[in-house]
């Protein structure tokens, strides 16, 4: 399966809250080292990507929505979105479905 056809969903290990124009991600774990890490999504495309990751949309659909809402070079948008998804996966905020 290629990266664009993958579907991701948020995990139960991280909680996200929208505050003003950014999203704050807070780990919900028992290890104190994890609790001390808080992630701020300040970039509007990152915030919108987080909102669109719902366990139903594949990455291609997310990119289509982002492309219609933001003026950005499609190749750059794809690269940055895939990088963002890798980062979210590495901190266990999201995981692939299925």
CSV table of N, CA and C in Angstrom, one decimal:
chain,number,residue,atom,x,y,z
A,1,UNK,N,0.9,-1.2,0.0
A,1,UNK,CA,0.0,0.0,0.0
A,1,UNK,C,0.9,1.2,0.0
A,2,UNK,N,0.6,2.2,-0.9
A,2,UNK,CA,1.4,3.4,-0.9
A,2,UNK,C,1.0,4.4,0.2
A,3,UNK,N,1.8,5.3,0.5
A,3,UNK,CA,1.6,6.2,1.6
A,3,UNK,C,0.3,7.0,1.4
A,4,UNK,N,-0.1,7.4,0.2
A,4,UNK,CA,-1.2,8.2,-0.1
A,4,UNK,C,-2.6,7.5,0.2
A,5,UNK,N,-2.5,6.2,0.1
A,5,UNK,CA,-3.8,5.4,0.3
A,5,UNK,C,-4.0,4.9,1.7
A,6,UNK,N,-3.0,5.3,2.6
A,6,UNK,CA,-3.1,4.9,4.0
A,6,UNK,C,-4.1,5.8,4.7
A,7,UNK,N,-4.8,5.2,5.6
A,7,UNK,CA,-5.8,5.9,6.5
A,7,UNK,C,-5.2,5.8,7.9
A,8,UNK,N,-5.3,7.0,8.6
A,8,UNK,CA,-4.7,7.1,9.9
A,8,UNK,C,-5.8,7.5,10.9
A,9,UNK,N,-5.7,7.1,12.1
A,9,UNK,CA,-6.6,7.5,13.2
A,9,UNK,C,-5.8,7.9,14.4
A,10,UNK,N,-6.4,8.8,15.2
A,10,UNK,CA,-5.8,9.2,16.4
A,10,UNK,C,-5.8,8.1,17.4
A,11,UNK,N,-4.8,8.1,18.3
A,11,UNK,CA,-4.7,7.0,19.3
A,11,UNK,C,-5.2,7.5,20.6
A,12,UNK,N,-5.4,6.6,21.5
A,12,UNK,CA,-5.8,7.0,22.9
A,12,UNK,C,-4.6,7.4,23.8
A,13,UNK,N,-3.4,7.5,23.2
A,13,UNK,CA,-2.2,7.8,24.0
A,13,UNK,C,-2.0,9.3,24.0
A,14,UNK,N,-2.8,10.1,23.2
A,14,UNK,CA,-2.5,11.5,23.0
A,14,UNK,C,-3.9,12.2,23.0
A,15,UNK,N,-4.0,13.3,23.6
A,15,UNK,CA,-5.2,14.1,23.6
A,15,UNK,C,-4.8,15.4,22.9
A,16,UNK,N,-5.7,15.9,22.0
A,16,UNK,CA,-5.5,17.2,21.3
A,16,UNK,C,-6.6,18.2,21.7
A,17,UNK,N,-6.2,19.4,21.9
A,17,UNK,CA,-7.2,20.4,22.2
A,17,UNK,C,-6.8,21.7,21.4
A,18,UNK,N,-7.9,22.2,20.8
A,18,UNK,CA,-7.7,23.4,20.0
A,18,UNK,C,-7.8,24.6,20.9
A,19,UNK,N,-6.8,25.5,20.9
A,19,UNK,CA,-6.8,26.7,21.7
A,19,UNK,C,-6.4,27.8,20.7
A,20,UNK,N,-7.4,28.7,20.5
A,20,UNK,CA,-7.2,29.8,19.6
A,20,UNK,C,-7.0,29.2,18.2
A,21,UNK,N,-5.9,29.5,17.6
A,21,UNK,CA,-5.6,29.0,16.2
A,21,UNK,C,-4.5,27.8,16.2
A,22,UNK,N,-4.3,27.2,17.4
A,22,UNK,CA,-3.3,26.1,17.4
A,22,UNK,C,-3.9,24.9,18.1
A,23,UNK,N,-3.3,23.8,18.0
A,23,UNK,CA,-3.7,22.6,18.7
A,23,UNK,C,-2.6,22.2,19.6
A,24,UNK,N,-2.9,21.8,20.8
A,24,UNK,CA,-1.9,21.4,21.8
A,24,UNK,C,-2.2,19.9,22.0
A,25,UNK,N,-1.1,19.1,21.8
A,25,UNK,CA,-1.2,17.6,22.0
A,25,UNK,C,-0.5,17.3,23.3
A,26,UNK,N,-1.2,16.5,24.1
A,26,UNK,CA,-0.6,16.2,25.4
A,26,UNK,C,-0.7,14.6,25.5
A,27,UNK,N,0.4,14.0,25.8
A,27,UNK,CA,0.4,12.5,26.0
A,27,UNK,C,-0.4,12.2,27.3
A,28,UNK,N,-1.1,11.0,27.1
A,28,UNK,CA,-1.8,10.5,28.3
A,28,UNK,C,-1.2,9.1,28.6
A,29,UNK,N,-0.1,9.2,29.3
A,29,UNK,CA,0.7,8.0,29.6
A,29,UNK,C,1.1,8.0,31.1
A,30,UNK,N,1.5,6.9,31.6
A,30,UNK,CA,1.8,6.8,33.0
A,30,UNK,C,3.2,7.1,33.3
A,31,UNK,N,4.1,7.1,32.3
A,31,UNK,CA,5.5,7.4,32.5
A,31,UNK,C,5.7,8.9,32.5
A,32,UNK,N,6.3,9.4,33.6
A,32,UNK,CA,6.4,10.9,33.8
A,32,UNK,C,7.2,11.5,32.7
A,33,UNK,N,8.2,10.8,32.1
A,33,UNK,CA,8.9,11.4,31.0
A,33,UNK,C,8.1,11.8,29.8
A,34,UNK,N,7.0,11.0,29.5
A,34,UNK,CA,6.1,11.2,28.4
A,34,UNK,C,5.2,12.4,28.8
A,35,UNK,N,4.7,12.5,30.0
A,35,UNK,CA,3.8,13.5,30.4
A,35,UNK,C,4.4,14.9,30.3
A,36,UNK,N,5.7,14.9,30.4
A,36,UNK,CA,6.4,16.2,30.3
A,36,UNK,C,6.5,16.8,28.9
A,37,UNK,N,6.1,16.0,27.9
A,37,UNK,CA,6.2,16.4,26.5
A,37,UNK,C,4.9,16.9,26.1
A,38,UNK,N,4.8,18.2,25.7
A,38,UNK,CA,3.6,18.8,25.1
A,38,UNK,C,4.0,19.3,23.7
A,39,UNK,N,3.1,19.0,22.8
A,39,UNK,CA,3.4,19.4,21.4
A,39,UNK,C,2.4,20.5,21.0
A,40,UNK,N,2.9,21.5,20.4
A,40,UNK,CA,2.1,22.6,19.9
A,40,UNK,C,2.1,22.6,18.3
A,41,UNK,N,0.9,22.5,17.8
A,41,UNK,CA,0.7,22.6,16.3
A,41,UNK,C,0.3,24.0,16.0
A,42,UNK,N,1.2,24.8,15.6
A,42,UNK,CA,0.9,26.2,15.3
A,42,UNK,C,0.7,26.5,13.8
A,43,UNK,N,1.2,25.7,13.0
A,43,UNK,CA,1.1,25.9,11.5
A,43,UNK,C,-0.4,25.5,11.2
A,44,UNK,N,-1.0,26.4,10.4
A,44,UNK,CA,-2.4,26.1,10.1
A,44,UNK,C,-2.7,24.9,9.2
A,45,UNK,N,-1.8,24.5,8.4
A,45,UNK,CA,-1.9,23.3,7.6
A,45,UNK,C,-1.8,22.1,8.5
A,46,UNK,N,-0.9,22.2,9.5
A,46,UNK,CA,-0.7,21.1,10.5
A,46,UNK,C,-2.0,21.0,11.4
A,47,UNK,N,-2.5,22.1,11.8
A,47,UNK,CA,-3.8,22.1,12.6
A,47,UNK,C,-4.9,21.4,11.8
A,48,UNK,N,-5.0,21.9,10.5
A,48,UNK,CA,-6.1,21.3,9.6
A,48,UNK,C,-5.9,19.8,9.4
A,49,UNK,N,-4.6,19.4,9.2
A,49,UNK,CA,-4.3,18.0,8.9
A,49,UNK,C,-4.7,17.2,10.2
A,50,UNK,N,-4.4,17.7,11.4
A,50,UNK,CA,-4.8,17.0,12.6
A,50,UNK,C,-6.3,16.8,12.6
A,51,UNK,N,-7.1,17.9,12.3
A,51,UNK,CA,-8.5,17.8,12.3
A,51,UNK,C,-9.0,16.8,11.2
A,52,UNK,N,-8.4,16.7,10.1
A,52,UNK,CA,-8.8,15.8,9.1
A,52,UNK,C,-8.5,14.3,9.3
A,53,UNK,N,-7.5,14.0,10.1
A,53,UNK,CA,-7.1,12.6,10.5
A,53,UNK,C,-8.2,12.1,11.4
A,54,UNK,N,-9.1,11.2,10.8
A,54,UNK,CA,-10.3,10.8,11.5
A,54,UNK,C,-10.5,9.3,11.4
A,55,UNK,N,-9.6,8.5,10.8
A,55,UNK,CA,-9.8,7.1,10.7
A,55,UNK,C,-10.6,6.7,9.5
A,56,UNK,N,-11.1,7.7,8.7
A,56,UNK,CA,-11.9,7.5,7.5
A,56,UNK,C,-11.2,8.0,6.2
A,57,UNK,N,-10.6,9.1,6.3
A,57,UNK,CA,-10.0,9.7,5.1
A,57,UNK,C,-8.6,9.1,4.9
A,58,UNK,N,-8.3,8.8,3.6
A,58,UNK,CA,-6.9,8.5,3.3
A,58,UNK,C,-6.1,9.7,3.1
A,59,UNK,N,-4.8,9.6,3.1
A,59,UNK,CA,-3.9,10.7,2.9
A,59,UNK,C,-4.2,11.5,1.7
A,60,UNK,N,-4.5,10.8,0.6
A,60,UNK,CA,-4.8,11.5,-0.7
A,60,UNK,C,-6.0,12.4,-0.5
A,61,UNK,N,-7.0,12.0,0.2
A,61,UNK,CA,-8.2,12.8,0.4
A,61,UNK,C,-7.8,14.0,1.3
A,62,UNK,N,-7.0,13.8,2.3
A,62,UNK,CA,-6.6,14.9,3.2
A,62,UNK,C,-5.8,15.9,2.4
A,63,UNK,N,-4.9,15.4,1.5
A,63,UNK,CA,-4.2,16.4,0.6
A,63,UNK,C,-5.1,17.2,-0.3
A,64,UNK,N,-6.2,16.5,-0.8
A,64,UNK,CA,-7.1,17.2,-1.7
A,64,UNK,C,-7.8,18.3,-0.9
A,65,UNK,N,-8.2,18.1,0.3
A,65,UNK,CA,-8.9,19.1,1.1
A,65,UNK,C,-7.9,20.2,1.4
A,66,UNK,N,-6.7,19.9,1.8
A,66,UNK,CA,-5.7,20.9,2.1
A,66,UNK,C,-5.4,21.7,0.9
A,67,UNK,N,-5.3,21.1,-0.2
A,67,UNK,CA,-5.0,21.8,-1.5
A,67,UNK,C,-6.1,22.8,-1.9
A,68,UNK,N,-7.4,22.4,-1.5
A,68,UNK,CA,-8.5,23.3,-1.8
A,68,UNK,C,-8.6,24.5,-0.8
A,69,UNK,N,-8.0,24.3,0.4
A,69,UNK,CA,-8.2,25.3,1.4
A,69,UNK,C,-6.9,26.2,1.6
A,70,UNK,N,-5.8,25.8,1.1
A,70,UNK,CA,-4.5,26.5,1.3
A,70,UNK,C,-3.9,26.7,-0.1
A,71,UNK,N,-3.3,27.9,-0.3
A,71,UNK,CA,-2.5,28.1,-1.5
A,71,UNK,C,-1.1,27.6,-1.3
A,72,UNK,N,-0.8,26.4,-1.9
A,72,UNK,CA,0.5,25.8,-1.7
A,72,UNK,C,0.9,25.0,-2.9
A,73,UNK,N,2.1,24.8,-3.2
A,73,UNK,CA,2.6,24.0,-4.2
A,73,UNK,C,2.2,22.5,-3.8
A,74,UNK,N,1.5,21.8,-4.7
A,74,UNK,CA,1.0,20.4,-4.4
A,74,UNK,C,2.2,19.5,-4.0
A,75,UNK,N,3.3,19.6,-4.6
A,75,UNK,CA,4.4,18.7,-4.3
A,75,UNK,C,5.0,19.0,-2.9
A,76,UNK,N,5.1,20.3,-2.6
A,76,UNK,CA,5.5,20.7,-1.2
A,76,UNK,C,4.5,20.3,-0.2
A,77,UNK,N,3.2,20.5,-0.5
A,77,UNK,CA,2.2,20.1,0.5
A,77,UNK,C,2.2,18.6,0.7
A,78,UNK,N,2.4,17.8,-0.3
A,78,UNK,CA,2.4,16.4,-0.1
A,78,UNK,C,3.6,16.0,0.7
A,79,UNK,N,4.8,16.5,0.4
A,79,UNK,CA,6.0,16.1,1.2
A,79,UNK,C,5.9,16.5,2.6
A,80,UNK,N,5.4,17.8,2.9
A,80,UNK,CA,5.3,18.2,4.3
A,80,UNK,C,4.2,17.5,5.0
A,81,UNK,N,3.1,17.1,4.4
A,81,UNK,CA,2.0,16.4,5.0
A,81,UNK,C,2.5,15.0,5.4
A,82,UNK,N,3.2,14.3,4.5
A,82,UNK,CA,3.7,13.0,4.8
A,82,UNK,C,4.8,13.0,5.9
A,83,UNK,N,5.6,14.1,5.9
A,83,UNK,CA,6.6,14.2,7.0
A,83,UNK,C,5.8,14.5,8.4
A,84,UNK,N,4.8,15.3,8.3
A,84,UNK,CA,4.0,15.5,9.5
A,84,UNK,C,3.3,14.2,10.0
A,85,UNK,N,2.8,13.4,9.1
A,85,UNK,CA,2.2,12.2,9.5
A,85,UNK,C,3.2,11.2,10.1
A,86,UNK,N,4.4,11.2,9.6
A,86,UNK,CA,5.5,10.4,10.2
A,86,UNK,C,5.8,10.9,11.6
A,87,UNK,N,5.9,12.2,11.8
A,87,UNK,CA,6.1,12.7,13.1
A,87,UNK,C,5.0,12.4,14.1
A,88,UNK,N,3.8,12.5,13.7
A,88,UNK,CA,2.7,12.1,14.5
A,88,UNK,C,2.7,10.7,14.9
A,89,UNK,N,3.1,9.8,13.9
A,89,UNK,CA,3.2,8.4,14.1
A,89,UNK,C,4.3,8.1,15.1
A,90,UNK,N,5.4,8.8,15.0
A,90,UNK,CA,6.5,8.5,15.9
A,90,UNK,C,6.3,8.9,17.3
A,91,UNK,N,5.4,9.9,17.6
A,91,UNK,CA,5.1,10.2,19.0
A,91,UNK,C,3.8,9.5,19.4
A,92,UNK,N,3.3,8.6,18.6
A,92,UNK,CA,2.1,7.8,18.9
A,92,UNK,C,0.9,8.6,19.0
A,93,UNK,N,0.8,9.7,18.3
A,93,UNK,CA,-0.5,10.5,18.3
A,93,UNK,C,-1.5,9.9,17.3
A,94,UNK,N,-1.0,9.2,16.3
A,94,UNK,CA,-1.8,8.6,15.3
A,94,UNK,C,-1.2,7.2,14.9
A,95,UNK,N,-2.0,6.4,14.3
A,95,UNK,CA,-1.6,5.1,13.8
A,95,UNK,C,-2.4,4.7,12.6
A,96,UNK,N,-1.8,3.9,11.7
A,96,UNK,CA,-2.6,3.5,10.5
A,96,UNK,C,-3.8,2.6,11.0
A,97,UNK,N,-4.8,2.6,10.3
A,97,UNK,CA,-6.0,1.7,10.5
A,97,UNK,C,-5.7,0.4,9.8
A,98,UNK,N,-6.5,-0.6,10.2
A,98,UNK,CA,-6.4,-1.9,9.6
A,98,UNK,C,-5.2,-2.6,9.9
